Tab-separated table of C-alpha atoms in Angstrom:
chain	number	residue	atom	x	y	z
A	1	MET	CA	16.989	10.985	-1.869
A	2	ASP	CA	20.698	10.228	-1.636
A	3	GLU	CA	22.445	6.860	-1.422
A	4	THR	CA	22.692	7.012	2.384
A	5	ASP	CA	18.932	7.430	2.708
A	6	LEU	CA	18.293	4.732	0.111
A	7	GLN	CA	20.464	2.355	2.121
A	8	LEU	CA	18.616	3.222	5.310
A	9	ARG	CA	15.345	2.567	3.558
A	10	ARG	CA	16.656	-0.791	2.290
A	11	ARG	CA	17.778	-1.808	5.780
A	12	THR	CA	14.452	-0.713	7.262
A	13	TYR	CA	12.409	-2.770	4.800
A	14	ALA	CA	14.776	-5.747	5.070
A	15	PHE	CA	14.422	-5.742	8.861
A	16	PHE	CA	10.643	-5.587	8.583
A	17	VAL	CA	10.429	-8.469	6.121
A	18	GLU	CA	12.919	-10.602	8.050
A	19	HIS	CA	11.424	-10.066	11.506
A	20	GLY	CA	7.794	-9.350	10.682
A	21	ARG	CA	7.866	-6.173	12.740
A	22	ALA	CA	9.173	-2.656	12.384
A	23	PRO	CA	12.551	-1.842	13.865
A	24	ALA	CA	13.008	0.786	16.535
A	25	ALA	CA	15.415	3.430	15.288
A	26	ALA	CA	18.187	2.276	17.642
A	27	GLU	CA	18.056	-1.224	16.116
A	28	LEU	CA	19.377	0.203	12.841
A	29	GLY	CA	22.158	2.411	14.167
A	30	ASP	CA	22.575	5.710	15.933
A	31	ARG	CA	19.047	6.640	16.930
A	32	GLU	CA	19.250	10.330	16.026
A	33	GLU	CA	20.816	9.655	12.641
A	34	VAL	CA	18.262	6.971	11.822
A	35	VAL	CA	15.321	9.160	12.830
A	36	ALA	CA	16.724	12.057	10.779
A	37	GLY	CA	17.015	9.715	7.782
A	38	TRP	CA	13.508	8.359	8.293
A	39	ARG	CA	12.183	11.937	8.368
A	40	ARG	CA	13.800	12.681	5.018
A	41	LEU	CA	12.345	9.436	3.621
A	42	HIS	CA	8.929	10.360	5.040
A	43	ASP	CA	9.091	13.755	3.346
A	44	ALA	CA	10.008	11.993	0.083
A	45	HIS	CA	7.000	9.614	0.494
A	46	ALA	CA	9.334	6.591	0.741
A	47	LEU	CA	7.829	5.550	4.105
A	48	VAL	CA	5.396	7.041	6.608
A	49	LEU	CA	6.155	7.993	10.211
A	50	THR	CA	3.835	8.447	13.156
A	51	GLU	CA	2.664	11.928	14.045
A	52	ALA	CA	5.610	12.346	16.425
A	53	ARG	CA	7.867	11.568	13.429
A	54	ASP	CA	10.135	9.179	15.332
A	55	GLU	CA	8.527	5.769	14.728
A	56	LEU	CA	7.406	3.928	11.617
A	57	ARG	CA	3.729	3.840	10.713
A	58	MET	CA	3.749	2.514	7.144
A	59	LEU	CA	6.350	0.803	5.016
A	60	ASN	CA	4.063	0.879	2.026
A	61	PRO	CA	2.426	-1.402	1.094
A	62	PHE	CA	2.883	-2.784	4.621
A	63	SER	CA	1.233	-1.270	7.671
A	64	VAL	CA	3.308	-1.445	10.817
A	65	ALA	CA	0.150	-1.616	12.965
A	66	PRO	CA	-2.786	-4.024	12.519
A	67	THR	CA	-5.490	-2.897	10.093
A	68	ALA	CA	-8.688	-4.297	8.615
A	69	HIS	CA	-6.677	-5.688	5.668
A	70	ARG	CA	-4.848	-8.801	6.854
A	71	VAL	CA	-2.637	-10.828	4.529
A	72	ARG	CA	-1.204	-14.319	4.887
A	73	ALA	CA	1.884	-14.637	2.708
A	74	ALA	CA	5.358	-16.129	2.960
A	75	ASP	CA	4.356	-18.036	6.128
A	76	ARG	CA	3.509	-14.887	8.053
A	77	TRP	CA	0.611	-12.516	8.746
A	78	TRP	CA	0.980	-8.966	7.467
A	79	TYR	CA	-1.283	-5.926	7.352
A	80	GLY	CA	-1.948	-3.702	4.357
A	81	ASN	CA	-2.825	-0.037	4.705
A	82	CYS	CA	-5.776	-0.598	2.369
A	83	ALA	CA	-7.068	-3.240	-0.045
A	84	TRP	CA	-4.680	-2.060	-2.771
A	85	ASP	CA	-1.756	-2.420	-0.397
A	86	ALA	CA	-2.969	-5.822	0.805
A	87	VAL	CA	-2.643	-7.167	-2.735
A	88	GLY	CA	0.563	-5.163	-2.995
A	89	ILE	CA	2.074	-7.188	-0.152
A	90	CYS	CA	1.784	-10.321	-2.309
A	91	ALA	CA	3.338	-8.348	-5.158
A	92	ALA	CA	6.198	-6.996	-3.054
A	93	LEU	CA	6.955	-10.402	-1.547
A	94	ARG	CA	6.519	-11.958	-5.014
A	95	THR	CA	4.383	-14.728	-3.669
A	96	ASP	CA	0.819	-15.990	-3.515
A	97	GLY	CA	-1.266	-14.928	-0.553
A	98	ARG	CA	-4.618	-14.796	1.169
A	99	ILE	CA	-6.266	-11.463	1.929
A	100	GLU	CA	-8.834	-11.215	4.691
A	101	THR	CA	-10.888	-8.053	4.969
A	102	SER	CA	-14.539	-7.086	5.145
A	103	CYS	CA	-17.056	-5.122	3.108
A	104	PRO	CA	-17.194	-1.640	4.721
A	105	ASP	CA	-20.912	-1.461	3.966
A	106	CYS	CA	-22.266	-4.690	5.429
A	107	GLY	CA	-19.297	-5.943	7.433
A	108	GLU	CA	-19.370	-9.316	5.707
A	109	PRO	CA	-15.938	-10.978	5.705
A	110	LEU	CA	-14.238	-11.016	2.304
A	111	VAL	CA	-11.444	-13.432	1.484
A	112	VAL	CA	-9.347	-13.220	-1.658
A	113	GLU	CA	-6.740	-15.780	-2.594
A	114	VAL	CA	-4.061	-14.370	-4.889
A	115	ARG	CA	-2.479	-17.067	-7.046
A	116	ASP	CA	0.063	-16.262	-9.738
A	117	THR	CA	-0.879	-12.592	-9.336
A	118	TRP	CA	-4.570	-13.317	-9.979
A	119	PRO	CA	-7.451	-12.996	-7.459
A	120	ASN	CA	-9.743	-16.011	-7.125
A	121	ASP	CA	-12.909	-13.901	-6.664
A	122	GLU	CA	-13.281	-11.532	-9.575
A	123	SER	CA	-16.793	-10.510	-8.542
A	124	LEU	CA	-15.475	-8.213	-5.819
A	125	LEU	CA	-15.053	-4.504	-6.510
A	126	PHE	CA	-12.430	-2.048	-5.345
A	127	HIS	CA	-13.463	1.515	-4.639
A	128	CYS	CA	-10.997	4.369	-4.337
A	129	LEU	CA	-12.642	7.425	-2.789
A	130	VAL	CA	-9.844	10.002	-3.014
A	131	PRO	CA	-8.623	11.316	-6.397
A	132	ALA	CA	-4.993	10.471	-7.194
A	133	LYS	CA	-3.635	13.992	-6.894
A	134	ARG	CA	-4.852	14.119	-3.274
A	135	TRP	CA	-3.571	10.714	-2.100
A	136	TRP	CA	-0.651	12.175	-0.137
A	137	GLU	CA	-2.597	15.064	1.433
A	138	ASP	CA	-3.652	12.598	4.146
A	139	ILE	CA	-2.156	9.228	3.322
A	140	ALA	CA	-3.661	7.547	6.390
A	141	PHE	CA	-7.185	8.548	5.287
A	142	THR	CA	-6.471	7.665	1.647
B	1	MET	CA	-9.470	2.110	-0.551
B	2	ASN	CA	-11.612	-0.906	0.155
B	3	LEU	CA	-13.028	-4.055	-1.359
B	4	PHE	CA	-16.810	-4.317	-1.607
B	5	ARG	CA	-19.281	-7.085	-2.292
B	6	SER	CA	-21.033	-5.191	-5.126
B	7	GLU	CA	-21.910	-1.810	-6.643
B	8	GLU	CA	-24.975	-1.721	-4.405
B	9	HIS	CA	-22.796	-1.982	-1.317
B	10	ILE	CA	-20.526	0.806	-2.584
B	11	ALA	CA	-23.489	3.112	-3.213
B	12	ARG	CA	-24.935	2.443	0.235
B	13	TRP	CA	-21.563	2.994	1.909
B	14	LEU	CA	-21.024	6.263	0.035
B	15	GLY	CA	-24.380	7.709	0.998
B	16	GLU	CA	-24.303	11.389	0.073
B	17	ARG	CA	-20.572	11.433	-0.624
B	18	GLU	CA	-19.150	11.982	-4.081
B	19	PRO	CA	-18.142	8.607	-5.581
B	20	GLY	CA	-14.501	7.997	-6.399
B	21	ALA	CA	-13.462	5.299	-8.863
B	22	THR	CA	-14.457	1.628	-8.914
B	23	ILE	CA	-12.429	-1.126	-10.562
B	24	SER	CA	-12.654	-4.913	-10.575
B	25	ALA	CA	-10.638	-7.085	-8.204
B	26	ALA	CA	-8.747	-8.377	-11.241
B	27	LYS	CA	-7.770	-4.841	-12.276
B	28	LEU	CA	-6.821	-4.087	-8.685
B	29	SER	CA	-4.460	-7.045	-8.700
B	30	GLU	CA	-2.881	-5.888	-11.955
B	31	LEU	CA	-2.470	-2.425	-10.482
B	32	ALA	CA	-1.025	-3.669	-7.193
B	33	HIS	CA	1.499	-5.886	-8.917
B	34	ALA	CA	2.600	-3.160	-11.317
B	35	TRP	CA	2.820	-0.582	-8.520
B	36	TRP	CA	4.416	-2.578	-5.709
B	37	HIS	CA	6.377	-5.436	-7.311
B	38	ASP	CA	9.782	-3.794	-6.803
B	39	ARG	CA	9.147	-2.261	-3.375
B	40	ILE	CA	11.456	-4.532	-1.365
B	41	SER	CA	13.954	-5.162	-4.124
B	42	PRO	CA	17.530	-4.185	-3.171
B	43	ASP	CA	17.642	-2.244	-6.431
B	44	TRP	CA	14.577	-0.155	-5.628
B	45	VAL	CA	14.744	3.518	-6.449
B	46	PRO	CA	11.816	5.899	-6.151
B	47	HIS	CA	9.381	5.849	-9.031
B	48	THR	CA	9.011	9.183	-10.715
B	49	ARG	CA	5.539	10.633	-10.979
B	50	GLU	CA	5.758	10.028	-14.719
B	51	GLN	CA	6.535	6.329	-14.166
B	52	ASN	CA	3.588	5.956	-11.814
B	53	GLN	CA	1.298	7.804	-14.201
B	54	ALA	CA	2.450	5.482	-16.984
B	55	ILE	CA	1.488	2.452	-14.861
B	56	LEU	CA	-2.005	3.849	-14.402
B	57	GLU	CA	-2.361	4.675	-18.079
B	58	ARG	CA	-1.110	1.259	-19.186
B	59	LEU	CA	-3.906	-0.292	-17.123
B	60	GLY	CA	-6.506	2.012	-18.645
B	61	LEU	CA	-6.834	4.106	-15.478
B	62	THR	CA	-7.097	7.446	-17.202
B	63	GLY	CA	-9.142	10.590	-16.743
B	64	GLU	CA	-9.034	13.330	-14.142
B	65	PHE	CA	-9.526	11.001	-11.156
B	66	TRP	CA	-6.319	9.074	-11.887
B	67	GLN	CA	-4.125	12.105	-12.593
B	68	LEU	CA	-1.325	12.237	-10.018
B	69	ALA	CA	-0.785	15.974	-10.495
């Protein structure tokens, strides 16, 4: 990953955090150059593109599209790709937050307040189904 | 990668599937903060696999399941 791609990644994340939405490629510069840079970043696991490889799907830990892991932080609603990422949004923004999700078994709503990096409900459990070496085989499923 | 109400709920959700790894919400928060804290920093550079593995090990997440390669 060279400096040009790192800068593109920085601008992409900065746009997302500032506007609360993902940029279209043309909002960051020449569309073809931006998409080519995003594809290199995707291949380096620095962001995740849609199947067509021309739009953003994940700016980990953020999801570009709504998910079942909603986060209130820094006066805005965000979506995590999973429960790990939902807490990660508080970490990335370096702020407290409120995570709203549900138990996949019973569907009961689960709310976790993160204060000073600590969750207020320590009785909840996090389950990771996929072993670490296979996380990037299908990152959307992971 | 989900949050669950209890071990019983995890077992029911898994059904016949092979279980993965379960950690507390507190450990999850430690992991998330160690893993993601620098993600939007202007100084961010990609973590190496070794750096990420070291994060997992520092938090006691060891064993085959947590091996990145």
